[in-house]
Amino acid sequence: MKKFLLVLLVVFAGVTLQAQEKKSKNAKHDVEVKGNCDQCKHRIEKAAYTVKGVKSAEWHEDDQTLHLIIDENKCTTDQVREAVAKSGHDTDKVKATDDAYNKLHSCCQYKRS
């Protein structure tokens, strides 16, 4: 009987520890992203969602900010910045290439600094 209880205790402890390791770490981040219109909004958000671990991405034209919720165990904000820059939009840390920027529709070509 004591062995049975000991085995049961070890199994329970193992399952409890394993369940705790699987918790994801979701965090909110804001990233500055340049854009002009609804087409930009769609393109920026679509690019952000290509990064595995992005739970939510919402770009606001009025403050030029991409509001993110990401699983920090799966991705970083720098990975999101790179994906957005590849779509043609400058971020606060990663600039789009001239080629990617020039492929944007004329209404989407924001003023670059």
Coordinates of N, CA and C in Angstrom, one line a residue:
M1 N 0.8 -1.2 0.0 CA 0.0 0.0 0.0 C 0.9 1.3 0.0
K2 N 2.0 1.2 0.8 CA 2.9 2.4 0.8 C 3.5 2.6 -0.5
K3 N 3.9 1.5 -1.2 CA 4.5 1.7 -2.5 C 3.5 2.3 -3.5
F4 N 2.3 1.8 -3.4 CA 1.2 2.4 -4.3 C 1.0 3.9 -4.1
L5 N 1.0 4.3 -2.9 CA 0.9 5.7 -2.6 C 2.1 6.5 -3.0
L6 N 3.3 5.9 -2.9 CA 4.5 6.6 -3.3 C 4.5 6.8 -4.8
V7 N 4.1 5.7 -5.6 CA 4.1 5.8 -7.0 C 3.0 6.8 -7.5
L8 N 1.9 6.8 -6.8 CA 0.9 7.7 -7.2 C 1.3 9.2 -6.9
L9 N 2.0 9.4 -5.9 CA 2.6 10.7 -5.5 C 3.6 11.2 -6.6
V10 N 4.5 10.3 -7.0 CA 5.5 10.6 -8.0 C 4.8 10.9 -9.3
V11 N 3.9 10.1 -9.7 CA 3.2 10.4 -11.0 C 2.4 11.7 -10.9
F12 N 1.8 12.0 -9.9 CA 1.1 13.3 -9.7 C 2.0 14.5 -9.8
A13 N 3.1 14.4 -9.1 CA 4.1 15.4 -9.1 C 4.7 15.6 -10.5
G14 N 5.0 14.6 -11.2 CA 5.5 14.7 -12.6 C 4.5 15.4 -13.5
V15 N 3.2 15.0 -13.4 CA 2.2 15.6 -14.3 C 2.1 17.1 -13.9
T16 N 2.1 17.4 -12.7 CA 2.0 18.8 -12.3 C 3.1 19.7 -12.8
L17 N 4.3 19.2 -12.7 CA 5.5 19.9 -13.2 C 5.5 20.1 -14.7
Q18 N 5.1 19.0 -15.4 CA 5.0 19.1 -16.8 C 3.9 20.1 -17.3
A19 N 2.8 20.2 -16.6 CA 1.8 21.1 -17.0 C 2.2 22.5 -16.8
Q20 N 3.0 22.8 -15.8 CA 3.5 24.2 -15.5 C 4.5 24.6 -16.6
E21 N 5.3 23.7 -17.2 CA 6.2 24.1 -18.2 C 5.6 24.5 -19.5
K22 N 4.4 24.1 -19.8 CA 3.7 24.4 -21.0 C 3.0 25.8 -21.0
K23 N 3.0 26.5 -20.0 CA 2.4 27.8 -19.9 C 3.1 28.7 -20.9
S24 N 2.4 29.4 -21.7 CA 3.0 30.4 -22.6 C 3.1 31.8 -22.0
K25 N 4.0 32.5 -22.4 CA 4.2 33.9 -21.9 C 3.8 34.9 -22.9
N26 N 2.5 35.3 -22.8 CA 2.0 36.3 -23.7 C 2.3 37.7 -23.2
A27 N 2.8 38.6 -24.1 CA 3.1 39.9 -23.6 C 2.7 40.9 -24.7
K28 N 2.3 42.1 -24.2 CA 1.9 43.2 -25.0 C 3.1 44.1 -25.4
H29 N 3.2 44.5 -26.6 CA 4.2 45.4 -27.1 C 3.7 46.3 -28.1
D30 N 4.3 47.5 -28.2 CA 3.9 48.5 -29.2 C 5.1 48.8 -30.1
V31 N 4.9 48.8 -31.4 CA 6.0 49.0 -32.3 C 5.6 50.1 -33.3
E32 N 6.4 51.1 -33.5 CA 6.1 52.2 -34.4 C 6.3 51.7 -35.8
V33 N 5.3 51.8 -36.7 CA 5.3 51.4 -38.1 C 4.7 52.5 -38.9
K34 N 5.4 52.9 -40.0 CA 5.0 54.0 -40.9 C 4.0 53.4 -41.9
G35 N 2.9 54.2 -42.2 CA 1.9 53.9 -43.2 C 1.0 55.0 -43.3
N36 N 0.0 54.8 -44.3 CA -0.9 55.9 -44.6 C -2.4 55.6 -44.6
C37 N -2.7 54.4 -44.9 CA -4.1 54.1 -45.2 C -4.6 52.7 -44.8
D38 N -5.8 52.4 -45.2 CA -6.4 51.0 -44.8 C -5.6 49.9 -45.5
Q39 N -5.1 50.2 -46.7 CA -4.3 49.2 -47.4 C -3.0 48.9 -46.6
C40 N -2.4 50.0 -46.1 CA -1.3 49.8 -45.3 C -1.6 49.0 -44.0
K41 N -2.7 49.3 -43.4 CA -3.2 48.6 -42.2 C -3.2 47.1 -42.5
H42 N -3.9 46.8 -43.6 CA -4.1 45.3 -43.9 C -2.7 44.7 -44.2
R43 N -1.8 45.3 -44.9 CA -0.5 44.8 -45.2 C 0.3 44.6 -44.0
I44 N 0.4 45.6 -43.1 CA 1.2 45.6 -41.9 C 0.7 44.4 -41.0
E45 N -0.6 44.4 -40.7 CA -1.1 43.3 -39.9 C -0.9 41.9 -40.5
K46 N -1.1 41.8 -41.8 CA -0.9 40.5 -42.4 C 0.6 40.1 -42.3
A47 N 1.5 41.0 -42.4 CA 2.9 40.7 -42.3 C 3.3 40.3 -40.8
A48 N 2.7 40.9 -39.9 CA 2.9 40.6 -38.5 C 2.4 39.2 -38.2
Y49 N 1.3 38.8 -38.7 CA 0.7 37.5 -38.5 C 1.5 36.3 -39.1
T50 N 2.4 36.7 -40.1 CA 3.2 35.6 -40.7 C 4.3 35.1 -39.7
V51 N 4.5 35.8 -38.6 CA 5.5 35.4 -37.6 C 4.8 34.5 -36.6
K52 N 5.3 33.3 -36.5 CA 4.7 32.3 -35.5 C 4.9 32.8 -34.1
G53 N 3.8 32.9 -33.4 CA 3.8 33.4 -32.0 C 3.0 34.7 -31.8
V54 N 2.7 35.3 -33.0 CA 1.9 36.5 -32.9 C 0.4 36.2 -32.6
K55 N -0.1 36.6 -31.5 CA -1.5 36.3 -31.1 C -2.4 37.4 -31.6
S56 N -2.0 38.6 -31.6 CA -2.8 39.8 -32.0 C -1.9 40.8 -32.6
A57 N -2.4 41.5 -33.7 CA -1.7 42.6 -34.3 C -2.7 43.6 -34.8
E58 N -2.6 44.8 -34.3 CA -3.6 45.8 -34.7 C -2.8 47.1 -34.9
W59 N -2.8 47.6 -36.2 CA -2.1 48.9 -36.5 C -3.1 50.0 -36.5
H60 N -2.7 51.2 -35.9 CA -3.5 52.4 -35.9 C -2.8 53.5 -36.6
E61 N -3.5 54.0 -37.6 CA -3.0 55.0 -38.5 C -2.8 56.3 -37.7
D62 N -3.6 56.7 -36.8 CA -3.5 58.0 -36.1 C -2.2 58.1 -35.3
D63 N -1.7 57.0 -34.7 CA -0.5 57.1 -33.9 C 0.6 56.3 -34.5
Q64 N 0.4 55.7 -35.7 CA 1.4 54.9 -36.4 C 2.0 53.8 -35.5
T65 N 1.2 53.2 -34.8 CA 1.6 52.2 -33.8 C 1.0 50.8 -34.1
L66 N 1.8 49.8 -34.1 CA 1.3 48.4 -34.2 C 1.2 47.8 -32.8
H67 N 0.0 47.5 -32.3 CA -0.2 47.0 -31.0 C -0.1 45.4 -31.1
L68 N 0.8 44.8 -30.4 CA 1.0 43.4 -30.5 C 0.7 42.6 -29.2
I69 N 0.3 41.4 -29.3 CA 0.3 40.5 -28.2 C 1.0 39.3 -28.8
I70 N 2.2 38.9 -28.2 CA 3.0 37.8 -28.8 C 3.3 36.8 -27.7
D71 N 3.5 35.6 -28.1 CA 4.0 34.6 -27.2 C 5.6 34.7 -27.2
E72 N 6.1 35.2 -26.2 CA 7.6 35.4 -26.1 C 8.4 34.2 -26.1
N73 N 7.8 33.0 -26.0 CA 8.5 31.7 -26.1 C 8.7 31.3 -27.5
K74 N 7.9 32.0 -28.4 CA 7.9 31.6 -29.8 C 8.5 32.7 -30.8
C75 N 8.4 33.9 -30.4 CA 8.9 35.0 -31.3 C 9.3 36.2 -30.5
T76 N 9.9 37.1 -31.2 CA 10.4 38.4 -30.6 C 9.8 39.6 -31.4
T77 N 9.8 40.7 -30.8 CA 9.3 41.9 -31.5 C 10.2 42.2 -32.7
D78 N 11.5 41.9 -32.6 CA 12.4 42.1 -33.7 C 12.1 41.3 -34.9
Q79 N 11.6 40.1 -34.7 CA 11.1 39.2 -35.8 C 9.9 39.8 -36.5
V80 N 9.0 40.4 -35.7 CA 7.8 41.1 -36.3 C 8.3 42.3 -37.0
R81 N 9.2 43.1 -36.5 CA 9.7 44.3 -37.2 C 10.3 43.9 -38.6
E82 N 11.1 42.8 -38.6 CA 11.7 42.3 -39.9 C 10.6 41.9 -40.9
A83 N 9.6 41.2 -40.4 CA 8.5 40.8 -41.3 C 7.8 42.0 -41.9
V84 N 7.5 43.0 -41.0 CA 6.8 44.2 -41.5 C 7.7 45.0 -42.4
A85 N 8.9 45.1 -42.2 CA 9.9 45.8 -43.1 C 9.9 45.1 -44.4
K86 N 9.9 43.8 -44.5 CA 9.9 43.1 -45.8 C 8.7 43.4 -46.6
S87 N 7.6 43.8 -45.9 CA 6.4 44.2 -46.7 C 6.4 45.6 -47.2
G88 N 7.5 46.4 -46.8 CA 7.6 47.7 -47.4 C 7.5 48.9 -46.4
H89 N 7.2 48.5 -45.1 CA 6.9 49.6 -44.1 C 8.1 49.7 -43.1
D90 N 8.5 50.9 -42.9 CA 9.6 51.2 -41.9 C 9.1 51.0 -40.5
T91 N 9.9 50.4 -39.6 CA 9.5 50.3 -38.2 C 10.5 51.2 -37.4
D92 N 10.4 51.3 -36.1 CA 11.2 52.1 -35.3 C 12.7 51.6 -35.3
K93 N 12.9 50.3 -35.6 CA 14.3 49.7 -35.5 C 14.7 49.1 -36.8
V94 N 13.8 48.7 -37.7 CA 14.2 48.0 -39.0 C 13.5 48.8 -40.1
K95 N 14.3 49.3 -41.0 CA 13.8 50.0 -42.2 C 13.6 49.1 -43.4
A96 N 12.6 49.3 -44.1 CA 12.3 48.6 -45.3 C 13.3 48.9 -46.4
T97 N 13.6 47.9 -47.2 CA 14.5 48.1 -48.3 C 13.9 49.1 -49.3
D98 N 14.7 49.8 -50.1 CA 14.1 50.7 -51.1 C 13.3 49.9 -52.1
D99 N 13.7 48.7 -52.5 CA 12.9 47.9 -53.4 C 11.5 47.6 -52.8
A100 N 11.5 47.2 -51.6 CA 10.2 46.8 -51.0 C 9.3 48.1 -50.8
Y101 N 9.9 49.2 -50.5 CA 9.2 50.5 -50.4 C 8.6 50.9 -51.7
N102 N 9.4 50.8 -52.8 CA 9.0 51.2 -54.1 C 7.9 50.4 -54.7
K103 N 7.7 49.2 -54.2 CA 6.6 48.3 -54.6 C 5.3 48.6 -54.0
L104 N 5.3 49.5 -53.0 CA 4.0 49.9 -52.4 C 3.2 50.8 -53.4
H105 N 1.9 50.7 -53.3 CA 1.0 51.5 -54.1 C 1.3 53.0 -53.8
S106 N 1.1 53.9 -54.7 CA 1.5 55.3 -54.5 C 0.8 55.9 -53.3
C107 N -0.4 55.5 -53.0 CA -1.1 56.1 -51.8 C -0.5 55.6 -50.5
C108 N 0.3 54.5 -50.6 CA 0.9 53.9 -49.4 C 2.3 54.3 -49.2
Q109 N 2.9 55.1 -50.1 CA 4.2 55.5 -50.0 C 4.3 56.7 -49.0
Y110 N 4.5 56.4 -47.8 CA 4.6 57.4 -46.7 C 5.9 58.2 -46.9
K111 N 6.0 59.3 -46.1 CA 7.2 60.2 -46.2 C 8.3 59.5 -45.3
R112 N 9.4 59.2 -45.9 CA 10.5 58.5 -45.2 C 11.4 59.5 -44.6
S113 N 12.0 59.2 -43.4 CA 12.9 60.1 -42.8 C 14.3 59.7 -43.0

